[in-house]
Coordinates of C-alpha atoms in Angstrom, one line a residue:
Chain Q
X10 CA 12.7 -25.0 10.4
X11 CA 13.9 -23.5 7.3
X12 CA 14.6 -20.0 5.7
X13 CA 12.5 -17.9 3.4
X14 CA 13.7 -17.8 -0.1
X15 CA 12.6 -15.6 -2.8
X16 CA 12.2 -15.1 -6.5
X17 CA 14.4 -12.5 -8.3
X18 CA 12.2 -10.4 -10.6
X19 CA 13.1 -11.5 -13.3
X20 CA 11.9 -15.2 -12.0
X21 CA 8.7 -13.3 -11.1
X22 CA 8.4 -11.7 -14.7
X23 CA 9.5 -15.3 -16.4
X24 CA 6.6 -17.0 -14.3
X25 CA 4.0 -14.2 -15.4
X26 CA 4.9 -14.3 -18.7
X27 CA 4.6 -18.2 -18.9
X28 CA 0.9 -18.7 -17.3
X29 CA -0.5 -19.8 -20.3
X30 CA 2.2 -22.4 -21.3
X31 CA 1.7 -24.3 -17.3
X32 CA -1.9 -24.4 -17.2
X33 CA -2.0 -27.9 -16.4
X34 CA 0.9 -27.3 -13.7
X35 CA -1.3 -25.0 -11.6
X36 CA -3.8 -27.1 -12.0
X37 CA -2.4 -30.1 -10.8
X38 CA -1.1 -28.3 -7.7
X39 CA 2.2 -28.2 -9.1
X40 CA 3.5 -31.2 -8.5
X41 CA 7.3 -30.7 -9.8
X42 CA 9.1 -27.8 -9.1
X43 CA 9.5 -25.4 -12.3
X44 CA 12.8 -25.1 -14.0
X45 CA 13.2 -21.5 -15.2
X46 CA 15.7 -20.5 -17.8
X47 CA 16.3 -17.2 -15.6
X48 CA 20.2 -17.9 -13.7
X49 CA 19.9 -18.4 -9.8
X50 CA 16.0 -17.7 -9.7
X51 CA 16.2 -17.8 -6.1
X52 CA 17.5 -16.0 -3.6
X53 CA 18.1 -17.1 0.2
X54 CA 17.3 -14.8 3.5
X55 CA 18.7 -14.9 7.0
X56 CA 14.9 -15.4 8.2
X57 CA 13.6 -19.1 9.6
X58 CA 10.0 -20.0 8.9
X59 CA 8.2 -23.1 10.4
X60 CA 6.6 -25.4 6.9
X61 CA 3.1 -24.7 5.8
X62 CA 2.7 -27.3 3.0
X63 CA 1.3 -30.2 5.6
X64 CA -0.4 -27.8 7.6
X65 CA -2.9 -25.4 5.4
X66 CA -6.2 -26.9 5.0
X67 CA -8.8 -26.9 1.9
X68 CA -11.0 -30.4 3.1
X69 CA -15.0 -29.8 2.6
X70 CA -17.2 -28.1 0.1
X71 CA -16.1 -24.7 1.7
X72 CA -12.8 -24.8 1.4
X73 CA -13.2 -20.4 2.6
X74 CA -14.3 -21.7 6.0
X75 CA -10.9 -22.6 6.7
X76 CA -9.1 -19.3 5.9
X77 CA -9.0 -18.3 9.6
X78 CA -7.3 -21.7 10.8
X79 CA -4.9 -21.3 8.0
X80 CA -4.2 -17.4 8.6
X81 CA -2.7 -18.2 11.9
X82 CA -0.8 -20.7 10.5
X83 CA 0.7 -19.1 8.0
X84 CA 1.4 -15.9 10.3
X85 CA 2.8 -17.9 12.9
X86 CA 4.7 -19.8 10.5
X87 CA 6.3 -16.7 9.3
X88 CA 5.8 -14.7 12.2
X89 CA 9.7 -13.1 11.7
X90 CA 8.7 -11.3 8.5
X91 CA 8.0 -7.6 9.0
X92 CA 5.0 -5.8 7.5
X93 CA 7.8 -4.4 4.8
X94 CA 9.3 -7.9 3.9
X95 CA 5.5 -9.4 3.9
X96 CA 4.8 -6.7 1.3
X97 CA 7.6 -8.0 -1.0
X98 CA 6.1 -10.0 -4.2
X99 CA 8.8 -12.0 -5.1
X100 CA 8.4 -13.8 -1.1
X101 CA 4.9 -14.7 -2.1
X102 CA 5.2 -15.5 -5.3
X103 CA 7.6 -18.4 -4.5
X104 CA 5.9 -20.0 -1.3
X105 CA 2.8 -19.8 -3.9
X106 CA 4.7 -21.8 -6.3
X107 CA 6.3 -24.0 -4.4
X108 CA 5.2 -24.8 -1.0
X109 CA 1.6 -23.7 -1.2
X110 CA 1.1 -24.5 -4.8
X111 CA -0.9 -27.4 -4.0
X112 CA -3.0 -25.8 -1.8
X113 CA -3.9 -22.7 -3.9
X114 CA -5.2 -25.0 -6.8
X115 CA -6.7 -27.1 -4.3
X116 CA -8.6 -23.4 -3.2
X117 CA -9.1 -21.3 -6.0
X118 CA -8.3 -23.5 -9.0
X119 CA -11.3 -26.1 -8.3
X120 CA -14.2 -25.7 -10.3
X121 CA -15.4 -22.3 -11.7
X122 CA -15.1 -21.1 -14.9
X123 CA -12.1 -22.4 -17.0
X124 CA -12.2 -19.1 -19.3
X125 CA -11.2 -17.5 -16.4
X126 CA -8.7 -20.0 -15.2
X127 CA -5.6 -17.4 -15.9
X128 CA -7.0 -14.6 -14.5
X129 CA -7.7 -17.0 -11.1
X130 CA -4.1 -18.0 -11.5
X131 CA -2.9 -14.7 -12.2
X132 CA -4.8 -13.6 -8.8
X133 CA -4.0 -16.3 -6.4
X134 CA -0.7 -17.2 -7.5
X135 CA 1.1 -13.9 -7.8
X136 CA 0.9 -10.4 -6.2
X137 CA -1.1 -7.4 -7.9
X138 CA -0.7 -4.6 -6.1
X139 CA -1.2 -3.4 -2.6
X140 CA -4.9 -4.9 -2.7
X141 CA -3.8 -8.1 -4.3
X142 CA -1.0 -8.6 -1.2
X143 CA -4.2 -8.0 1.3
X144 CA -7.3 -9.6 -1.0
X145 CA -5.6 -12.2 -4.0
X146 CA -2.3 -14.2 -3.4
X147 CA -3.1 -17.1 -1.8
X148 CA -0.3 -17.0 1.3
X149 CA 0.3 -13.4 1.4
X150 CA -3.8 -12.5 2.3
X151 CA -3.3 -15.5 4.7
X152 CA -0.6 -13.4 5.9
X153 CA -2.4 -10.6 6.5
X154 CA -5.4 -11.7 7.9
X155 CA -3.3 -13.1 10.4
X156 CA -1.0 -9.9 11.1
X157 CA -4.3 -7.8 11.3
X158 CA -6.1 -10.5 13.6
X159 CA -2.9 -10.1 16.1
X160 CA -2.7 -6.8 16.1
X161 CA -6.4 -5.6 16.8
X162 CA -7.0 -8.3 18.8
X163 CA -3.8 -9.8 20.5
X164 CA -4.9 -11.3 23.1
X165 CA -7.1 -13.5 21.0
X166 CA -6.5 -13.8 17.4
X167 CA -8.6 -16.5 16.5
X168 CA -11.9 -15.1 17.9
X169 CA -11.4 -12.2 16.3
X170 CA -10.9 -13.9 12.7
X171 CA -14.3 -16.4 13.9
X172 CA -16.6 -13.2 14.2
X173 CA -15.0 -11.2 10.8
X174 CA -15.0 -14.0 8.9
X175 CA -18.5 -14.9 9.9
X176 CA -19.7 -13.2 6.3
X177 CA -18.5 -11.6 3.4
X178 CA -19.4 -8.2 4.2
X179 CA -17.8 -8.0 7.0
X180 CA -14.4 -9.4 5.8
X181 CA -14.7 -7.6 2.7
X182 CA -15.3 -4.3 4.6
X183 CA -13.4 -4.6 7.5
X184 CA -10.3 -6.4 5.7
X185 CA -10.2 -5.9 2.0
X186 CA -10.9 -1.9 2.8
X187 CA -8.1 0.4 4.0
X188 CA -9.8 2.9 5.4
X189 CA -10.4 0.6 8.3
X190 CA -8.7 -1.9 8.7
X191 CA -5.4 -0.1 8.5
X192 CA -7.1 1.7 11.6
X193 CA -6.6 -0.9 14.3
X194 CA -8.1 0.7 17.1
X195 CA -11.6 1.6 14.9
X196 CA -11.1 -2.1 13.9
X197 CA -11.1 -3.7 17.6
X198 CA -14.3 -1.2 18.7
X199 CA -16.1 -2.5 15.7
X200 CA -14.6 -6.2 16.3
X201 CA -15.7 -5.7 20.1
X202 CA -19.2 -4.6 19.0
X203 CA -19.9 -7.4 16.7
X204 CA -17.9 -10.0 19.4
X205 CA -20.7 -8.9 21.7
X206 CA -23.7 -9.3 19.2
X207 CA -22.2 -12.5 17.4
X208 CA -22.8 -14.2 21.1
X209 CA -26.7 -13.4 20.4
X210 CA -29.1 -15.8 18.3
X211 CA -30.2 -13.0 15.8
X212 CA -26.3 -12.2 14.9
X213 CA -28.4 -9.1 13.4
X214 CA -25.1 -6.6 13.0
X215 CA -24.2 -9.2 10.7
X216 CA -27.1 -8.9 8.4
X217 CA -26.4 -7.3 5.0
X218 CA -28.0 -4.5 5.0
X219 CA -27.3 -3.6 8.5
X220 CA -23.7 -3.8 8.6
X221 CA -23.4 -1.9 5.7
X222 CA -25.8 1.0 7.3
X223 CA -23.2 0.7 10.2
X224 CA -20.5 1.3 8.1
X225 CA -21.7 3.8 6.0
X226 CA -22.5 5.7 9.2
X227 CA -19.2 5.6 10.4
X228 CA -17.4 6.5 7.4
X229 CA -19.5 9.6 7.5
X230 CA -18.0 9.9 10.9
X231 CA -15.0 9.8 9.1
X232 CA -15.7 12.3 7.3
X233 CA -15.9 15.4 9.3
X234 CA -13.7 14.2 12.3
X235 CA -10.8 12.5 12.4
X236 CA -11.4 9.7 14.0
X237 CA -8.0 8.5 15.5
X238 CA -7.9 11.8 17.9
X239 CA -11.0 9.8 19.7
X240 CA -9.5 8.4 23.4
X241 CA -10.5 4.9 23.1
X242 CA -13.9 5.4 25.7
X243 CA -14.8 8.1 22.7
X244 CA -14.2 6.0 20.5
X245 CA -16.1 3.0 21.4
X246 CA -19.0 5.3 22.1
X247 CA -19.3 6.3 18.2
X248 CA -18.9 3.6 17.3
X249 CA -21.8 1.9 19.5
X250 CA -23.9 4.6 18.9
X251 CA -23.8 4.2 15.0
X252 CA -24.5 0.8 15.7
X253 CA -27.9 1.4 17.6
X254 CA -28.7 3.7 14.7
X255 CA -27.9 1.1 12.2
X256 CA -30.1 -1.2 14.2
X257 CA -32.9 1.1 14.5
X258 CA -32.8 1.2 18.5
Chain P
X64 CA -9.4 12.3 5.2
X65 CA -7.9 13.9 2.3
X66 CA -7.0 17.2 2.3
X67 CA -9.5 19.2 -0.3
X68 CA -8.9 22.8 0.5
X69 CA -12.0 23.2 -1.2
X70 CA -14.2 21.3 0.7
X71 CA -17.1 22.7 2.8
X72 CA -16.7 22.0 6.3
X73 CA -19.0 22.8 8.8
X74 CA -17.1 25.1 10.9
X75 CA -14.3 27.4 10.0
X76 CA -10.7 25.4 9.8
X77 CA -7.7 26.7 8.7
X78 CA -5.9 25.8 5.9
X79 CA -4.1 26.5 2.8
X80 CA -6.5 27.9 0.1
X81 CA -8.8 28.5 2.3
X82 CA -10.4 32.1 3.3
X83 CA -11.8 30.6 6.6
X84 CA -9.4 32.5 8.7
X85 CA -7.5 35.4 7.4
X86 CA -4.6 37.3 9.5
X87 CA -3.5 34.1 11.1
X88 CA -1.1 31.2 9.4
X89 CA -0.9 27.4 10.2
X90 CA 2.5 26.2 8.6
X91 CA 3.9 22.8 9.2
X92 CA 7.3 21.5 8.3
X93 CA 7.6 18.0 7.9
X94 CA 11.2 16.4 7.7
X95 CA 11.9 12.8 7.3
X96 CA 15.6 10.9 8.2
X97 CA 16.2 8.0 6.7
X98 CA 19.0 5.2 8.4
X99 CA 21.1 3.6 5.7
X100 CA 20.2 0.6 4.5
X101 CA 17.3 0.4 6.4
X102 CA 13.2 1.5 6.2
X103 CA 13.7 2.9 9.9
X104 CA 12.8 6.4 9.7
X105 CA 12.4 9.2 11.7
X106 CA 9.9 12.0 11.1
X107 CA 10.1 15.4 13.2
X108 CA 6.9 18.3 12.5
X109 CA 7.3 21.4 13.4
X110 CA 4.1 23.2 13.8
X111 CA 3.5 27.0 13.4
X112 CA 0.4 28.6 14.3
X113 CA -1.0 32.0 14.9
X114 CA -4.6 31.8 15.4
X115 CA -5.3 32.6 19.2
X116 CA -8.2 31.1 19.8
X117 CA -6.9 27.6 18.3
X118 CA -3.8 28.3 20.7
X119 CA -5.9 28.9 24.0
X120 CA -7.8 25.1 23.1
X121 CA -4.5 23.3 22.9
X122 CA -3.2 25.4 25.8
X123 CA -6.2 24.4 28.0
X124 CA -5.9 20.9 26.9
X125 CA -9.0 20.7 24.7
X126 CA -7.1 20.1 21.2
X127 CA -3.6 19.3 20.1
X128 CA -1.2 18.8 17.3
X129 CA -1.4 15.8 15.3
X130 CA 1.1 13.7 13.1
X131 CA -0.9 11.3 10.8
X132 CA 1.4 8.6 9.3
X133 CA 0.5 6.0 6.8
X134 CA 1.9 3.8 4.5
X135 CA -0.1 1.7 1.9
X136 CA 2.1 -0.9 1.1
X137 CA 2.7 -1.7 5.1
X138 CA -1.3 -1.5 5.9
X139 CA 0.1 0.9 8.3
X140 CA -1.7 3.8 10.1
X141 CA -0.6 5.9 13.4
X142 CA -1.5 8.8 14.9
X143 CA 1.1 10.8 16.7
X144 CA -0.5 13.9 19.3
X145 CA 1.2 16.2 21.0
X146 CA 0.6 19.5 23.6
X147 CA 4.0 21.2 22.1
X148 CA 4.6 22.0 18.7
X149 CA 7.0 20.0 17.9
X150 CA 6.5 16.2 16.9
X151 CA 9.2 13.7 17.0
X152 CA 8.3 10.0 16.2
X153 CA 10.3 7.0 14.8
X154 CA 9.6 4.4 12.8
X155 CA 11.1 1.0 13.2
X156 CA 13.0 -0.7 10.4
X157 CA 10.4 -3.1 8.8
X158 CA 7.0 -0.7 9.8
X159 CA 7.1 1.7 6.6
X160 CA 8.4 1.1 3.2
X161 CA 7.7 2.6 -0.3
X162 CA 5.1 5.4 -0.5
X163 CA 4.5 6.9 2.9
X164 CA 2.0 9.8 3.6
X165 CA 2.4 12.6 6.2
X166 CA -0.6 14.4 7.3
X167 CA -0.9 17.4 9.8
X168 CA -3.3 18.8 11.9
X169 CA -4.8 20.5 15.0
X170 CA -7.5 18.7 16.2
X171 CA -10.5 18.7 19.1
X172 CA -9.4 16.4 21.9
X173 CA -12.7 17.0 23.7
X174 CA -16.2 18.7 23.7
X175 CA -15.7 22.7 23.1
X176 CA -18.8 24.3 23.7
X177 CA -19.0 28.2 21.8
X178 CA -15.8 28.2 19.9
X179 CA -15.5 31.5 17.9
X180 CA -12.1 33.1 16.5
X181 CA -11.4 36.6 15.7
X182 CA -9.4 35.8 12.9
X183 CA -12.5 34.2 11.2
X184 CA -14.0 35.8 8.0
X185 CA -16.4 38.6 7.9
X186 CA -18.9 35.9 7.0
X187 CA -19.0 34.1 9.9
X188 CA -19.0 37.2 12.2
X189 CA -21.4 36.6 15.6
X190 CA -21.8 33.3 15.1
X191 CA -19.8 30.4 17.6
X192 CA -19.5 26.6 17.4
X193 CA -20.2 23.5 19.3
X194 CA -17.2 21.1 18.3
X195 CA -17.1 17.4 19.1
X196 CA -14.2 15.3 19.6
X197 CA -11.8 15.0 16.5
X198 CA -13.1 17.6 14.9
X199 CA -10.7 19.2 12.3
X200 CA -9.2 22.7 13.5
X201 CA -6.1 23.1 11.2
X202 CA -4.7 20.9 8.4
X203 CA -2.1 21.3 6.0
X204 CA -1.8 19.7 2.7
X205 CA 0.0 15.9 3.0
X206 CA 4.1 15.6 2.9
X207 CA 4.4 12.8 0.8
X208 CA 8.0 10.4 1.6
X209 CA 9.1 7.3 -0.4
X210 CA 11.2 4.7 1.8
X211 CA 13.3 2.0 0.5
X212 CA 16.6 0.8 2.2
X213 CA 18.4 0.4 -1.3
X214 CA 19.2 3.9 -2.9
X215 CA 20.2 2.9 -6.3
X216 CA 16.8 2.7 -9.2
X217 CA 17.5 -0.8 -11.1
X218 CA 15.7 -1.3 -13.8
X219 CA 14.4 -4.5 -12.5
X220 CA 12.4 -2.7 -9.6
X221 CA 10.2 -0.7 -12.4
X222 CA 10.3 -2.4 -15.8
X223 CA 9.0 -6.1 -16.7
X224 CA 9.2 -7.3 -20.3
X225 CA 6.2 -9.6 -21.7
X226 CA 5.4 -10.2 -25.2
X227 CA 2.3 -10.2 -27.5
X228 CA 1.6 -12.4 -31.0
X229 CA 0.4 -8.6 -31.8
X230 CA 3.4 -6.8 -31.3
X231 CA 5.3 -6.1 -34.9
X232 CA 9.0 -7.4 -34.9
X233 CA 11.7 -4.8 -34.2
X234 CA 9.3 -2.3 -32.7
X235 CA 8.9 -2.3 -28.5
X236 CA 6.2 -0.6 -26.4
X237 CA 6.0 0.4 -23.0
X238 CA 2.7 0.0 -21.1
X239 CA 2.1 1.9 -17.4
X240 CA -1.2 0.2 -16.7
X241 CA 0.2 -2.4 -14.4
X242 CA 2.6 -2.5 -11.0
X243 CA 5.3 -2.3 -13.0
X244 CA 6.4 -0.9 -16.3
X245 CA 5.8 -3.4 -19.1
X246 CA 8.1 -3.5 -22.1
X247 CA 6.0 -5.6 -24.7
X248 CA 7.7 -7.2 -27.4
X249 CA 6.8 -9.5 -30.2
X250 CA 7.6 -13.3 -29.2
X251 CA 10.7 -13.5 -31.3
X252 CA 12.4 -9.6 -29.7
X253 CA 11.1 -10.8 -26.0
X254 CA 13.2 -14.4 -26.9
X255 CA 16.4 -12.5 -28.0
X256 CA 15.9 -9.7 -25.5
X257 CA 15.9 -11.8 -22.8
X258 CA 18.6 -13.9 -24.2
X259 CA 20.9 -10.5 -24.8
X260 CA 19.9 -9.6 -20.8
X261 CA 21.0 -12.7 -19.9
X262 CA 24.2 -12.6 -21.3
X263 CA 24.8 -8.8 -20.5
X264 CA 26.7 -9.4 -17.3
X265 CA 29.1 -12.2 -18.5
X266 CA 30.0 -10.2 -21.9
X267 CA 29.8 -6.7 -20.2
X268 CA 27.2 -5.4 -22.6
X269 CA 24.9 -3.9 -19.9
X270 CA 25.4 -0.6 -20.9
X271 CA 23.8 -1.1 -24.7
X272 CA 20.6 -2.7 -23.4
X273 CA 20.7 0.5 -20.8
X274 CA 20.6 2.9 -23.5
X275 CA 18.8 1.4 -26.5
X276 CA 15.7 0.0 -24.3
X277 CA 15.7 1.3 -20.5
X278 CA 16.4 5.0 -21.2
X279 CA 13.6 5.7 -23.8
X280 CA 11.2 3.5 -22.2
X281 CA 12.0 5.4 -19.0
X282 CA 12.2 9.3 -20.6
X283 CA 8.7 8.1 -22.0
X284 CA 7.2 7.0 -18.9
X285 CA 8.1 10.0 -17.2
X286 CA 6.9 12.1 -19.9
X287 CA 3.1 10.3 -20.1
X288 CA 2.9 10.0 -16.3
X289 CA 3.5 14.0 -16.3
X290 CA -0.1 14.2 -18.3
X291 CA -1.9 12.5 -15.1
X292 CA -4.0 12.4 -13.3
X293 CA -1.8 10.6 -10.6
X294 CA -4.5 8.8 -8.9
X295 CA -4.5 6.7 -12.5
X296 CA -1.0 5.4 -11.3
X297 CA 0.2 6.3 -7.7
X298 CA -0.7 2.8 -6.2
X299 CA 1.7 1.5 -8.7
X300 CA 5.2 0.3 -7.1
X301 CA 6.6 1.5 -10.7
X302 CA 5.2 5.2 -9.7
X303 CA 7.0 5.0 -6.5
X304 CA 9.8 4.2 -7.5
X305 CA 10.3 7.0 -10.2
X306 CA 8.9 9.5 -7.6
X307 CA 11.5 8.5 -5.2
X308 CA 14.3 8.7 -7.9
X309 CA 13.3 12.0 -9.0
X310 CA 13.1 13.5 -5.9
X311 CA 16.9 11.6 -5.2
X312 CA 18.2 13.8 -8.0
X313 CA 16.5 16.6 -7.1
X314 CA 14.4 16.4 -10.1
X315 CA 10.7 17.2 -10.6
X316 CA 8.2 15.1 -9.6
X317 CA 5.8 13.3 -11.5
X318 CA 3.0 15.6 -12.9
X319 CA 5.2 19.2 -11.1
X320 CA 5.3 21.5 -14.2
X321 CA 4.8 20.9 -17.5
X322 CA 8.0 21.9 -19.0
X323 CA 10.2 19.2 -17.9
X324 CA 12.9 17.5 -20.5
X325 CA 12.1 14.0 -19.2
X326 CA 14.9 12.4 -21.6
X327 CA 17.9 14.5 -19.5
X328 CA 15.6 13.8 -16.2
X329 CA 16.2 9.9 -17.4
X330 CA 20.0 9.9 -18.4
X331 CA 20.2 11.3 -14.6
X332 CA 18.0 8.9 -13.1
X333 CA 20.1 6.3 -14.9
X334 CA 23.6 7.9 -14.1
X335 CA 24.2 9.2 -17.5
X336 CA 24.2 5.2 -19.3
X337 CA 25.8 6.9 -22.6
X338 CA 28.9 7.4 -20.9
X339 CA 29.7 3.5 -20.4
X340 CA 29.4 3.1 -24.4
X341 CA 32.5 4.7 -25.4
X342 CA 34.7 2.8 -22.9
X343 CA 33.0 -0.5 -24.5
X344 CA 33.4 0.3 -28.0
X345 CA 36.9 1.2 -26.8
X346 CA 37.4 -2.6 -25.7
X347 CA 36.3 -3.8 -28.3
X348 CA 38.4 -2.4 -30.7
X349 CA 41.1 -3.4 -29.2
X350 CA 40.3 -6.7 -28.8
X351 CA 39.7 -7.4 -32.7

């Protein structure tokens, strides 16, 4: 075990400012650690954390299809950090350049296109706002996923993060969106729905245009009725029901 | 669920701005306690309302209060109901931190079949409603908090400096378009700014880079944040962070009024930075 440490801000703004001078750093999975001219760049906390470096995995042509294995990790790694701490940039932008470095490039810096190799590392590699902590940095989403997955669906984390990150839509609607997945009893009726049909051949909730019929649906829900007053029997209804309609049934 | 006091609901609801219901209020105080040195907070509602009819449904147990909390930056959501008008709810340290939005509300717990108010407009007169679950009865506009466990504003938790081949010598600019404050200045100012930062603590010159750099660039921030809109910047941590400062000092916020002297709102903000220049120049006087 060892402790969290973090950047200072000005480490954080001496790193930003110098992405165009370490190209070749981040893309070689930073293989030495970076001096910075900033004194003590680093800070030390009080909090232990299991090591992640070894343990993340990018192996296959996919390297995505991993991101649920690798969200428990991390979470579990770091599971000490409260949601206030694991909103702090400076945390995640030092695990992203030191211990996870390598496996950031190895996920979002392989292949693609190089004109838009700063903006990747701009994205993956530091923190941009509340929707770059839950969508861009390479740990902190991890992070995230991780916390969410636990909470909506404690008593099994990792099926919950097999069936939402099945597709894109889903993830990118359930996950990337606040309006629901900062509602973690909405999120475990919808998770509870899809659980049910992702054990069916057809996997039809998952289908494009259908899932996004469902969640159109039930943000019109939203809409008119607040949604958390629903007891959870309510709840489950509504959100059934707009699934039938979504399906046609 | 924003509140829009303008929007067209389906049934009457009462609310500010409203003419839905007239001759009845719905009032709600919202209070929040912070703990020193900590994000744990505790938020207490205190609900007035008037309006019978809504009275009788949270009486018979068909609607209640409500206390909507959320915080962005925590991913956090909750929902606190109650029978009695009076909410009480804390928040550990570590749930909430930065912007943190309060919301509200009487709401339909179940089914009410033929719900009709006296205090209702003229122009809803014999007519009755069939409300489901959730529905909205009352809302107030949202309390807005800002948590941190620090109190003091440093510049480092609002500005960043960056540079740009662009950028004429001698001449800084502030941009707002980003998380944090940018001070741009060309490669040669950003070399020696940073270089006279560094040095500011060991040679106690703290106070000069206070006053010629962080006080305008923060009177002017505050100044073109007050044009708006503040949807254009309230996700920023930058926005926050001023809007938690302000309201510290009991100063405007962001975008209240449009009369405000944002250059005396900034000396405040900054604990009056002028006055540490005298005592300098003073020492160094002496020393030569």
């Amino acid at each position: 075990m060892s402790v969290v440490i973090y950047y200072t801000m000005e480490a954080v703004d001496e790193l930003r400012d110098g992405i165009g001078s370490r190209v070749e750093w981040y893309l070689s999975g930073g293989p030495e650690a970076i001096s910075l001219t900033s004194p003590r760049p680093t800070r030390e906390t009080r909090i232990t954390m299991g090591g992640l470096a070894s343990v993340l995995k990018t192996r296959g042509r996919s390297p995505g299809k991993h991101d649920g294995d690798n969200a428990l990790v991390v979470y579990r790694a770091l599971d000490q950090l409260t949601p206030y701490q694991a909103s702090d940039e400076r945390l995640w932008t030092y695990l992203a350049h030191n211990e996870c470095a390598g496996y950031i490039a190895r996920r979002w810096l392989n292949g693609g296109d190089d004109a838009r190799l700063i903006d990747r590392v701009r994205n993956h590699f530091f923190v941009n706002g509340n929707r770059g902590l839950i969508r861009d940095n390479g740990v902190s989403r991890l992070w995230w996923l991780g916390h969410i997955a636990h909470n909506v669906v404690p008593e099994d984390p990792g099926r919950f993060l097999q069936v939402v990150l099945y597709r894109q839509d889903p993830r990118s609607a359930l996950i990337e969106r606040p309006s629901v997945s900062r509602n973690y009893r909405v999120l475990r009726c919808v998770y509870n729905a899809m659980e049910k049909d992702f054990r069916t051949r057809e996997r039809r909730l998952f289908e494009r245009d259908i899932f996004r019929d469902w969640m159109k649906r039930l943000n019109r829900q939203g809409g008119m009725r607040l949604i958390d007053a629903l007891s959870d029997t309510q709840l489950e209804g509504m959100v059934l029901e707009q699934a039938d309609k979504a399906l046609g049934d | 669920m924003n509140f829009v006091s303008s929007k067209s609901w389906p049934w009457p609801v009462l609310r500010a701005g409203s003419s839905d219901y007239e001759r009845c209020e719905f009032q709600v105080e919202v209070d929040a306690e912070s703990q020193e040195r900590s994000t744990e907070v505790t938020f207490v509602a205190d609900f007035d309302l008037s309006d019978e009819a809504i009275l009788q449904l949270i009486e018979s147990g068909r609607a209640s209060y409500a206390m909507l909390v959320s915080c962005p930056s925590t991913h956090f959501r909750k929902l606190i109901p109650s029978r009695t008008p009076s909410i009480e709810w804390v928040a550990e340290n570590g749930l909430l931190g930065d912007k943190v939005e309060v919301k509200a509300y009487v709401i339909a717990t179940e089914t009410v079949e033929e719900f009709v108010s006296r205090n209702w407009h003229e122009d809803y007169e014999g007519r009755t409603y069939s409300l489901s679950p959730g529905s909205v009865l009352a809302m107030e506009p949202p309390d807005v908090f800002w948590i941190r466990p620090s109190e003091e504003l440093t510049p480092e938790s609002v500005f960043r400096t960056s540079y740009n081949e662009e950028q004429p010598p001698n001449e800084w600019r502030c941009s707002i378009s980003g998380d944090k404050v940018t001070i741009v200045f060309s490669r040669e100012d950003y070399d020696r700014f940073r270089e006279a930062r560094r040095r500011a603590d060991v040679s106690g010159t703290k106070a000069y880079i206070m006053n010629s750099v962080y006080l305008p660039a923060l009177a002017w921030v505050l100044a073109e944040a007050d044009k708006g809109p503040s949807e254009d910047y309230e996700e920023f941590r930058w926005y926050s962070a001023l809007q938690e400062a302000l309201a510290r000092c009991e100063l405007r916020a962001i975008g209240d009024g449009d009369e405000n002297d944002r250059l005396e709102d900034a000396q405040k903000i900054l604990n009056d930075p002028f006055g540490e220049l005298p005592f300098l120049a003073v020492e160094e006087a002496t020393q030569q």
